[in-house]
Amino acid sequence: MHWLMQRPVRLVPIGFGTTILIGTLVLMLPWATGQQRHTPFVTAFFTAASAVSVTGLAVVDTPNYWNDFGLVVITVLTQVGGLGILAGATLIILVVSHRLGLRNRLLVQAETAEFGLGDVRRLLFRIAAISLAVEATIAVILTLRLWVRYDYAFGEALWAGVFHAVQAFNNGGFALYTDGLIGLSSDAWLILPMAFGALIGGLGFPALFEAIRGWRHPAGWSVATKLTLWGSATLLIAGFLALLAAEWSNPYTLGIRPWPDKLLAAFAQNAFFRTGGFNVINIEALGEEGIPVIIALMFIGGGSASTAGGIKVSTFFLLAFVIWAELRGEPDVTVRHRRVATASQRQAVTVALLGVALVVAGTVTLILLTEGVPHHFALFEVTSAFSTAGLSLGLARDLPASGQIVLIALMYIGRVGSLTLGSALALNTRRRLYRYPEEQPLVG
Amino acid sequence: MHWLMQRPVRLVPIGFGTTILIGTLVLMLPWATGQQRHTPFVTAFFTAASAVSVTGLAVVDTPNYWNDFGLVVITVLTQVGGLGILAGATLIILVVSHRLGLRNRLLVQAETAEFGLGDVRRLLFRIAAISLAVEATIAVILTLRLWVRYDYAFGEALWAGVFHAVQAFNNGGFALYTDGLIGLSSDAWLILPMAFGALIGGLGFPALFEAIRGWRHPAGWSVATKLTLWGSATLLIAGFLALLAAEWSNPYTLGIRPWPDKLLAAFAQNAFFRTGGFNVINIEALGEEGIPVIIALMFIGGGSASTAGGIKVSTFFLLAFVIWAELRGEPDVTVRHRRVATASQRQAVTVALLGVALVVAGTVTLILLTEGVPHHFALFEVTSAFSTAGLSLGLARDLPASGQIVLIALMYIGRVGSLTLGSALALNTRRRLYRYPEEQPLVG
Ligand SMILES: [K+]
Ligand SMILES: [K+]
């Protein structure tokens, strides 16, 4: 098979690293700001890493700091990052399923054991085509709306439409407005396409393809797809209702809006929580009991092999099923009449607990590097970076360079790790020629 | 077998609940304060729950609010709680190992399959005897030191010695001084006996008995004992070094002490972190990067079937071994030439993640019930209550009654849950007459 297929797990970290470095160099050029000076290295590095990892955290005021060329660079980096994730993840899944001899639902002909390079090319082409089609659709709606309804010139409207369409689908999280999408938050024509774009990009193609192909028979979906789709639906509904309940009369967020606008803003903001990174309402003004909930949502993230980050919806809900089985005393962990392999259970535990360890270590490091920063601000920003979610309580830009580099490392690890860890774990199995005697220690 | 043996899992919550209620009623009496009024219900309830669950969180200034009778009541509640935990846990372990047909190392004759009520009585008697012997030893040393070296009358010295000995061994965490043990912190004759008492009580008898009986052959210890002892040693050494490094020149904690006193205070404080609940240095003055580390240590807690709380050292390190095996691609999780049953792995995951969920839910609730409380204060106090650790950043006493009741619930659930959950999970196994087809979803 082609060399690309042999080592996609190795290709991903190198590809992302290289793209970030190139982006950093370009963003440092005076052309990117229109000023007579170079952008400082850390600022350009942070912005490039944030764009390529489709996080959306910013250390400068995006629309005012960068000029049009700079914003085009950010758009390109986001697009390359997003497509890179989708393509890389798909390649990885194909290779892993092939090696493990799993049925592969990404390729229609996967019922046969072998797949060729032609199949893979076709699949990657299809992913790119669908991505661009979704982005084009969003861009057209946004452009028309901005042109017709607001006083944008056509060129301006087109630029804003394309920029936000790319950001939305790729879950990039950069916006052309200093206050994010708050100014647009009561216009359903603008907000809903972006929200749906973020949701589609954040579900990922494995789940989407299977759901679309098998929409008549949801019972026949794979366990991964069931966990991703039903789990995402659960989180969307629960988050929407919780956000409405908590913020209904908060004058700084939903309080002063008429009720249809409340519903719209709550729906969109909740859709953007786990990974989109746009703010539709003022995150810093949310009731403070909401902060831990958002941190949890960001940490969970979106679908596998999607532009979303976090430990993934399927990981989180698989662990819930493990606990449920354990509490009921079931010998097997079953999801809708399918037994889940213990290998998958151990992968889920590993992914989730390494994520926790990384977030805790990042938070402690950030607290060490700063002074007087509220701990939950540090935890929020670290989780946002690790999960490539991109929401911010405003801490990122106030950090010293060392703190920003911590966030850069988290964005990179969060992005590349979430792409490669699961598959590396799945592939990485040794054989033992002997087994040790078993013991059942009582824990807890 | 005796009915006690049939349902110890049910007996524990009822026993603890009843003891807390009786303690509440007694502490509400005017006799317990020497004042002309009743202690408010929530204050008495909190104090009784904190004493019986051997947490040590306080909502009043213990030595000044309660009179001698009140302090005797607290001592009795702590002693009953501590012995109740040790006896209840031992009973539970015996029943569980018996039912599961596991080798039982608490009873010497456990190599034979059956054990009688006589064996159990003897074991419980031995546990009570050893507990009282350790407490008496500590009490004698403390009493002599306070009497000879300080200007305590003999009666006073004896009372202070007994009080702190009971608190130390049972990991109770109440102290007779408003500033905890800070005033005594440079006297090794006072601090070290209490620190070792807390460590012994917090290791638990299953590990201690096995270690003492099999000290010549540590390789032959059970997996649970290996995890508990090596894990505790690891945490003690790492915590000690980290605390020294972080606080060496902080003038509010270790900074102004000569170096032997620094070592002493750091050793003792680190020993008390996970569960002892005494403060030897000013916790509120610790470098703020230390707070997340202490929260993690409290959450991990001590040994199984000990007076310590938390998810337990063995649970934490078993999960570390699961992750390590997964990262190395090992098909089995092995701890020193023993394969760990998947049942134990699932129990560990369940205990740890339910603990996380409870702490997160408790923190969000506390934030909802209060205003302007720093989130990490809420997280610290909730973790301290759930883990029955008893350290405080001072938030507990400033909480409204509703917030204090949340902490009471967490102390009760943390105590009773940590006693019963693991065993309930181990016992609670259903049989399936059929198995569903297996699937290996890719997660992460
Ligand atoms: K994002
Ligand atoms: K305690």
Short mmCIF file of C-alpha atoms in Angstrom, two decimals, chain B residues 9-418:
data_model
loop_
_atom_site.label_atom_id
_atom_site.label_comp_id
_atom_site.label_asym_id
_atom_site.label_seq_id
_atom_site.Cartn_x
_atom_site.Cartn_y
_atom_site.Cartn_z
CA VAL B 9 -23.45 -3.33 53.09
CA ARG B 10 -26.90 -2.27 54.26
CA LEU B 11 -25.87 -1.90 57.89
CA VAL B 12 -23.20 0.71 57.25
CA PRO B 13 -25.37 3.57 55.93
CA ILE B 14 -27.97 3.03 58.66
CA GLY B 15 -25.37 2.85 61.41
CA PHE B 16 -23.62 6.02 60.31
CA GLY B 17 -26.87 7.90 59.79
CA THR B 18 -28.18 6.97 63.21
CA THR B 19 -24.95 7.90 64.95
CA ILE B 20 -24.90 11.29 63.20
CA LEU B 21 -28.50 12.01 64.25
CA ILE B 22 -27.86 11.08 67.88
CA GLY B 23 -24.71 13.19 67.84
CA THR B 24 -26.64 16.13 66.40
CA LEU B 25 -29.25 15.97 69.15
CA VAL B 26 -26.62 15.78 71.91
CA LEU B 27 -24.57 18.62 70.44
CA MET B 28 -27.69 20.81 70.24
CA LEU B 29 -28.08 20.61 74.03
CA PRO B 30 -26.99 23.73 75.96
CA TRP B 31 -24.67 21.42 77.95
CA ALA B 32 -22.41 21.05 74.93
CA THR B 33 -21.54 24.73 74.81
CA GLY B 34 -22.12 25.87 78.36
CA GLN B 35 -24.27 28.66 76.97
CA GLN B 36 -27.91 29.31 77.88
CA ARG B 37 -29.07 28.52 74.32
CA HIS B 38 -29.40 25.58 71.94
CA THR B 39 -26.81 25.23 69.23
CA PRO B 40 -28.54 25.80 65.86
CA PHE B 41 -29.56 22.54 64.19
CA VAL B 42 -27.36 22.92 61.10
CA THR B 43 -24.27 23.73 63.18
CA ALA B 44 -24.77 20.66 65.38
CA PHE B 45 -25.67 18.51 62.36
CA PHE B 46 -22.55 19.62 60.49
CA THR B 47 -20.29 19.02 63.48
CA ALA B 48 -21.75 15.58 64.18
CA ALA B 49 -21.53 14.54 60.52
CA SER B 50 -17.99 15.87 60.31
CA ALA B 51 -16.96 13.96 63.45
CA VAL B 52 -18.67 10.65 62.65
CA SER B 53 -17.41 10.68 59.05
CA VAL B 54 -13.95 11.57 60.48
CA THR B 55 -13.71 14.58 58.19
CA GLY B 56 -12.83 17.39 60.56
CA LEU B 57 -14.37 20.30 58.66
CA ALA B 58 -15.76 22.83 61.16
CA VAL B 59 -18.29 25.64 60.88
CA VAL B 60 -17.44 27.07 64.30
CA ASP B 61 -14.15 27.64 66.10
CA THR B 62 -13.97 24.21 67.75
CA PRO B 63 -12.06 24.98 70.98
CA ASN B 64 -13.98 28.17 71.75
CA TYR B 65 -17.50 27.22 70.64
CA TRP B 66 -17.79 23.87 72.42
CA ASN B 67 -17.14 23.34 76.11
CA ASP B 68 -15.41 20.25 77.53
CA PHE B 69 -18.60 18.20 77.33
CA GLY B 70 -19.06 19.20 73.69
CA LEU B 71 -15.48 18.26 72.93
CA VAL B 72 -15.92 14.90 74.66
CA VAL B 73 -18.98 14.30 72.48
CA ILE B 74 -16.91 15.10 69.38
CA THR B 75 -14.20 12.71 70.59
CA VAL B 76 -16.72 9.93 71.14
CA LEU B 77 -18.35 10.54 67.75
CA THR B 78 -14.94 10.44 66.05
CA GLN B 79 -13.99 7.25 67.87
CA VAL B 80 -17.31 5.57 67.04
CA GLY B 81 -17.06 6.72 63.44
CA GLY B 82 -13.47 5.56 63.06
CA LEU B 83 -14.02 2.16 64.66
CA GLY B 84 -17.26 1.81 62.73
CA ILE B 85 -15.41 2.35 59.48
CA LEU B 86 -12.66 -0.11 60.31
CA ALA B 87 -15.08 -2.77 61.55
CA GLY B 88 -17.62 -2.21 58.78
CA ALA B 89 -15.00 -2.29 56.06
CA THR B 90 -13.42 -5.43 57.46
CA LEU B 91 -16.78 -7.20 57.65
CA ILE B 92 -17.57 -6.12 54.11
CA ILE B 93 -14.23 -7.34 52.80
CA LEU B 94 -14.68 -10.70 54.51
CA VAL B 95 -18.15 -11.16 53.08
CA VAL B 96 -17.16 -10.05 49.60
CA SER B 97 -14.05 -12.20 49.42
CA HIS B 98 -16.02 -15.14 50.77
CA ARG B 99 -18.78 -14.76 48.21
CA LEU B 100 -16.36 -14.26 45.35
CA GLY B 101 -14.24 -17.15 46.53
CA LEU B 102 -11.19 -14.92 46.78
CA ARG B 103 -8.26 -15.82 48.98
CA ASN B 104 -8.67 -13.87 52.15
CA ARG B 105 -5.61 -12.55 53.84
CA LEU B 106 -7.29 -10.90 56.80
CA LEU B 107 -7.87 -14.28 58.43
CA VAL B 108 -4.85 -16.50 58.79
CA GLN B 109 -6.96 -19.57 58.27
CA ALA B 110 -8.42 -18.07 55.14
CA GLU B 111 -6.58 -20.52 52.97
CA THR B 112 -9.43 -22.83 53.86
CA ALA B 113 -12.61 -21.80 52.13
CA GLU B 114 -14.90 -21.39 55.12
CA PHE B 115 -14.74 -18.96 58.01
CA GLY B 116 -16.86 -18.92 61.12
CA LEU B 117 -18.38 -16.25 63.30
CA GLY B 118 -15.66 -16.92 65.84
CA ASP B 119 -12.99 -15.88 63.36
CA VAL B 120 -14.84 -12.69 62.62
CA ARG B 121 -15.30 -11.85 66.30
CA ARG B 122 -11.61 -12.42 66.88
CA LEU B 123 -10.69 -10.21 63.95
CA LEU B 124 -12.97 -7.37 65.01
CA PHE B 125 -11.64 -7.62 68.55
CA ARG B 126 -8.09 -7.47 67.25
CA ILE B 127 -8.86 -4.39 65.17
CA ALA B 128 -10.42 -2.61 68.15
CA ALA B 129 -7.50 -3.62 70.37
CA ILE B 130 -4.86 -2.43 67.93
CA SER B 131 -6.70 0.84 67.34
CA LEU B 132 -6.92 1.56 71.04
CA ALA B 133 -3.29 0.51 71.57
CA VAL B 134 -2.07 2.89 68.87
CA GLU B 135 -4.23 5.68 70.27
CA ALA B 136 -3.01 5.00 73.78
CA THR B 137 0.62 5.10 72.66
CA ILE B 138 0.13 8.43 70.93
CA ALA B 139 -1.84 9.76 73.90
CA VAL B 140 0.93 8.80 76.35
CA ILE B 141 3.64 10.50 74.31
CA LEU B 142 1.57 13.65 73.79
CA THR B 143 0.51 13.78 77.44
CA LEU B 144 4.05 13.38 78.78
CA ARG B 145 5.42 15.96 76.38
CA LEU B 146 2.71 18.52 77.12
CA TRP B 147 3.00 17.93 80.87
CA VAL B 148 6.80 17.94 81.12
CA ARG B 149 7.82 20.43 78.46
CA TYR B 150 4.89 22.86 78.42
CA ASP B 151 3.08 24.39 81.39
CA TYR B 152 0.08 22.07 81.19
CA ALA B 153 -1.41 20.65 84.39
CA PHE B 154 -1.45 16.84 84.24
CA GLY B 155 -5.21 16.68 83.75
CA GLU B 156 -5.06 19.21 80.94
CA ALA B 157 -2.16 17.43 79.28
CA LEU B 158 -3.97 14.09 79.49
CA TRP B 159 -7.12 15.54 77.96
CA ALA B 160 -5.24 17.21 75.11
CA GLY B 161 -3.20 14.05 74.57
CA VAL B 162 -6.23 11.77 74.40
CA PHE B 163 -8.20 14.20 72.23
CA HIS B 164 -5.47 14.59 69.62
CA ALA B 165 -4.52 10.91 69.70
CA VAL B 166 -8.10 9.91 68.89
CA GLN B 167 -8.30 12.56 66.18
CA ALA B 168 -4.96 11.58 64.68
CA PHE B 169 -5.46 7.80 64.46
CA ASN B 170 -9.05 8.13 63.25
CA ASN B 171 -8.07 10.86 60.79
CA GLY B 172 -10.66 13.05 62.47
CA GLY B 173 -8.98 16.38 61.91
CA PHE B 174 -10.50 18.35 64.82
CA ALA B 175 -7.91 20.17 66.94
CA LEU B 176 -8.07 21.88 70.32
CA TYR B 177 -6.42 25.00 68.91
CA THR B 178 -7.97 27.66 66.72
CA ASP B 179 -4.97 27.56 64.37
CA GLY B 180 -4.87 23.77 64.20
CA LEU B 181 -1.43 22.36 64.95
CA ILE B 182 0.52 25.39 63.72
CA GLY B 183 1.51 26.32 67.28
CA LEU B 184 3.00 22.86 67.89
CA SER B 185 4.55 22.46 64.48
CA SER B 186 8.20 22.62 65.48
CA ASP B 187 7.91 20.03 68.26
CA ALA B 188 8.73 16.65 66.76
CA TRP B 189 7.57 14.85 69.95
CA LEU B 190 4.06 16.17 69.35
CA ILE B 191 3.86 16.26 65.58
CA LEU B 192 5.46 12.97 64.61
CA PRO B 193 3.29 10.68 66.78
CA MET B 194 0.19 12.33 65.33
CA ALA B 195 1.54 12.09 61.77
CA PHE B 196 2.37 8.40 62.15
CA GLY B 197 -0.99 7.79 63.84
CA ALA B 198 -2.76 9.37 60.87
CA LEU B 199 -0.68 7.36 58.42
CA ILE B 200 -1.36 4.04 60.19
CA GLY B 201 -5.07 4.75 60.47
CA GLY B 202 -5.15 5.91 56.87
CA LEU B 203 -3.45 2.80 55.48
CA GLY B 204 -6.06 0.42 56.81
CA PHE B 205 -5.74 -2.97 58.45
CA PRO B 206 -5.94 -5.22 55.37
CA ALA B 207 -2.74 -3.71 53.98
CA LEU B 208 -1.11 -3.35 57.39
CA PHE B 209 -1.81 -6.93 58.51
CA GLU B 210 -0.53 -8.34 55.27
CA ALA B 211 2.56 -6.16 55.27
CA ILE B 212 3.40 -7.04 58.86
CA ARG B 213 2.74 -10.75 58.43
CA GLY B 214 4.57 -10.92 55.12
CA TRP B 215 7.28 -8.34 55.64
CA ARG B 216 9.98 -10.81 54.61
CA HIS B 217 8.32 -11.44 51.25
CA PRO B 218 6.88 -8.23 49.78
CA ALA B 219 6.72 -9.99 46.43
CA GLY B 220 4.02 -12.23 47.87
CA TRP B 221 1.71 -9.41 48.89
CA SER B 222 -1.67 -9.21 47.21
CA VAL B 223 -2.12 -6.73 44.39
CA ALA B 224 -4.36 -4.54 46.57
CA THR B 225 -1.71 -4.34 49.29
CA LYS B 226 1.09 -3.66 46.83
CA LEU B 227 -0.89 -0.86 45.22
CA THR B 228 -1.78 0.63 48.59
CA LEU B 229 1.66 0.47 50.18
CA TRP B 230 3.87 1.37 47.22
CA GLY B 231 1.33 3.94 46.08
CA SER B 232 1.19 5.57 49.51
CA ALA B 233 4.98 5.63 49.70
CA THR B 234 5.16 7.24 46.27
CA LEU B 235 2.63 9.92 47.18
CA LEU B 236 4.31 10.59 50.53
CA ILE B 237 7.76 11.08 49.03
CA ALA B 238 6.57 13.07 46.00
CA GLY B 239 4.29 15.27 48.09
CA PHE B 240 7.00 15.90 50.68
CA LEU B 241 9.56 16.97 48.08
CA ALA B 242 7.04 19.08 46.16
CA LEU B 243 5.89 20.83 49.33
CA LEU B 244 9.46 21.55 50.40
CA ALA B 245 10.38 22.86 46.96
CA ALA B 246 7.30 25.05 46.65
CA GLU B 247 7.24 26.48 50.18
CA TRP B 248 10.94 26.56 51.15
CA SER B 249 11.10 30.35 51.23
CA ASN B 250 7.44 31.30 51.65
CA PRO B 251 7.57 33.37 54.87
CA TYR B 252 3.96 32.52 55.74
CA THR B 253 4.49 28.75 55.71
CA LEU B 254 7.99 27.24 55.87
CA GLY B 255 10.14 30.27 55.08
CA ILE B 256 11.05 31.55 58.55
CA ARG B 257 11.76 28.13 60.07
CA PRO B 258 15.21 26.60 60.47
CA TRP B 259 15.71 23.74 58.05
CA PRO B 260 15.02 20.83 60.42
CA ASP B 261 11.68 22.45 61.24
CA LYS B 262 10.98 22.87 57.53
CA LEU B 263 11.51 19.13 57.02
CA LEU B 264 9.35 18.27 60.02
CA ALA B 265 6.47 20.55 59.08
CA ALA B 266 6.54 19.50 55.42
CA PHE B 267 6.61 15.81 56.32
CA ALA B 268 3.73 16.11 58.76
CA GLN B 269 1.60 18.41 56.63
CA ASN B 270 2.04 16.17 53.62
CA ALA B 271 1.06 13.16 55.72
CA PHE B 272 -2.11 14.99 56.79
CA PHE B 273 -3.03 16.22 53.28
CA ARG B 274 -4.69 13.12 51.96
CA THR B 275 -6.89 12.52 54.92
CA GLY B 276 -5.55 13.54 58.36
CA GLY B 277 -7.11 16.95 58.12
CA PHE B 278 -4.76 18.69 60.56
CA ASN B 279 -3.01 21.82 59.39
CA VAL B 280 0.60 22.11 60.48
CA ILE B 281 1.21 25.13 58.30
CA ASN B 282 -1.20 27.82 57.17
CA ILE B 283 -3.04 26.20 54.28
CA GLU B 284 -4.50 29.50 53.14
CA ALA B 285 -0.98 30.93 52.73
CA LEU B 286 0.31 28.14 50.51
CA GLY B 287 1.48 29.17 47.06
CA GLU B 288 -1.65 29.06 44.96
CA GLU B 289 -0.24 26.50 42.53
CA GLY B 290 -0.35 24.15 45.54
CA ILE B 291 -4.14 24.25 45.81
CA PRO B 292 -4.87 22.04 42.76
CA VAL B 293 -2.20 19.60 43.97
CA ILE B 294 -3.79 19.34 47.42
CA ILE B 295 -7.20 18.91 45.82
CA ALA B 296 -5.78 16.00 43.80
CA LEU B 297 -4.16 14.44 46.89
CA MET B 298 -7.37 14.73 48.94
CA PHE B 299 -9.35 13.18 46.09
CA ILE B 300 -6.99 10.20 45.93
CA GLY B 301 -7.21 9.69 49.69
CA GLY B 302 -5.78 6.77 51.65
CA GLY B 303 -5.94 3.00 51.86
CA SER B 304 -9.01 0.81 51.43
CA ALA B 305 -10.82 -0.17 54.64
CA SER B 306 -9.00 2.58 56.52
CA THR B 307 -10.16 5.72 58.29
CA ALA B 308 -9.09 7.65 55.19
CA GLY B 309 -11.50 8.74 52.47
CA GLY B 310 -11.18 9.60 48.81
CA ILE B 311 -11.29 7.19 45.91
CA LYS B 312 -8.37 5.33 47.53
CA VAL B 313 -4.73 4.92 46.66
CA SER B 314 -5.28 1.45 45.18
CA THR B 315 -8.02 2.75 42.85
CA PHE B 316 -5.82 5.58 41.63
CA PHE B 317 -2.75 3.47 40.98
CA LEU B 318 -4.74 0.64 39.44
CA LEU B 319 -6.03 3.17 36.90
CA ALA B 320 -2.44 4.27 36.30
CA PHE B 321 -1.55 0.65 35.55
CA VAL B 322 -4.53 0.35 33.20
CA ILE B 323 -3.37 3.42 31.27
CA TRP B 324 0.21 2.20 31.24
CA ALA B 325 -0.84 -1.19 29.88
CA GLU B 326 -2.96 0.52 27.24
CA LEU B 327 -0.16 2.84 26.16
CA ARG B 328 2.23 -0.09 25.90
CA GLY B 329 -0.33 -2.14 24.02
CA GLU B 330 -0.32 -4.94 26.57
CA PRO B 331 -3.33 -7.22 26.28
CA ASP B 332 -3.46 -7.67 30.08
CA VAL B 333 -3.14 -5.21 32.93
CA THR B 334 -0.44 -6.67 35.14
CA VAL B 335 0.83 -5.49 38.50
CA ARG B 336 4.06 -7.22 39.44
CA HIS B 337 3.45 -10.54 37.75
CA ARG B 338 -0.24 -10.65 38.57
CA ARG B 339 -2.98 -10.09 36.00
CA VAL B 340 -5.70 -7.78 37.28
CA ALA B 341 -9.25 -9.02 36.67
CA THR B 342 -11.28 -6.81 34.33
CA ALA B 343 -13.95 -6.71 37.05
CA SER B 344 -11.49 -4.82 39.28
CA GLN B 345 -10.55 -2.47 36.45
CA ARG B 346 -14.18 -1.60 35.82
CA GLN B 347 -14.75 -1.06 39.54
CA ALA B 348 -11.82 1.34 39.68
CA VAL B 349 -13.13 3.31 36.69
CA THR B 350 -16.59 3.45 38.22
CA VAL B 351 -15.41 4.56 41.66
CA ALA B 352 -13.11 7.25 40.22
CA LEU B 353 -15.53 8.69 37.66
CA LEU B 354 -18.51 8.69 40.01
CA GLY B 355 -16.24 10.54 42.45
CA VAL B 356 -15.39 13.11 39.78
CA ALA B 357 -19.07 13.50 38.90
CA LEU B 358 -20.04 13.97 42.54
CA VAL B 359 -17.33 16.55 43.17
CA VAL B 360 -18.25 18.49 40.02
CA ALA B 361 -21.95 18.40 40.89
CA GLY B 362 -21.22 19.47 44.47
CA THR B 363 -19.02 22.34 43.30
CA VAL B 364 -21.61 23.63 40.83
CA THR B 365 -24.30 23.38 43.53
CA LEU B 366 -22.16 25.28 46.02
CA ILE B 367 -21.47 28.01 43.46
CA LEU B 368 -25.21 28.21 42.74
CA LEU B 369 -25.99 28.59 46.44
CA THR B 370 -23.44 31.31 47.10
CA GLU B 371 -22.29 34.51 45.49
CA GLY B 372 -18.79 35.65 44.70
CA VAL B 373 -17.10 32.60 46.19
CA PRO B 374 -13.90 31.81 44.24
CA HIS B 375 -14.54 28.59 42.34
CA HIS B 376 -11.41 26.89 43.57
CA PHE B 377 -12.47 27.54 47.17
CA ALA B 378 -15.73 25.74 46.40
CA LEU B 379 -13.88 22.89 44.67
CA PHE B 380 -11.42 22.62 47.56
CA GLU B 381 -14.10 22.48 50.25
CA VAL B 382 -16.27 20.04 48.26
CA THR B 383 -13.32 17.73 47.62
CA SER B 384 -12.33 17.94 51.27
CA ALA B 385 -15.85 16.95 52.33
CA PHE B 386 -16.26 14.17 49.77
CA SER B 387 -12.83 12.75 50.62
CA THR B 388 -13.43 13.27 54.36
CA ALA B 389 -10.05 14.98 54.34
CA GLY B 390 -11.05 17.94 56.48
CA LEU B 391 -8.65 20.61 55.25
CA SER B 392 -10.33 23.95 54.68
CA LEU B 393 -9.65 27.26 53.04
CA GLY B 394 -12.12 28.70 55.54
CA LEU B 395 -15.15 28.61 53.26
CA ALA B 396 -17.24 26.06 55.20
CA ARG B 397 -18.06 28.38 58.08
CA ASP B 398 -19.03 31.25 55.80
CA LEU B 399 -21.52 29.18 53.81
CA PRO B 400 -25.27 29.64 54.14
CA ALA B 401 -27.09 26.73 55.80
CA SER B 402 -28.00 25.28 52.40
CA GLY B 403 -24.33 25.16 51.43
CA GLN B 404 -23.40 23.52 54.70
CA ILE B 405 -26.05 20.86 54.10
CA VAL B 406 -24.46 20.18 50.71
CA LEU B 407 -21.16 19.56 52.49
CA ILE B 408 -22.90 17.34 55.07
CA ALA B 409 -24.37 15.27 52.25
CA LEU B 410 -20.94 15.00 50.61
CA MET B 411 -19.28 13.90 53.85
CA TYR B 412 -21.93 11.24 54.39
CA ILE B 413 -21.88 10.00 50.80
CA GLY B 414 -18.10 10.14 50.67
CA ARG B 415 -17.78 8.13 53.86
CA VAL B 416 -20.55 5.60 53.39
CA GLY B 417 -20.05 5.41 49.63
CA SER B 418 -16.35 4.71 49.87
#
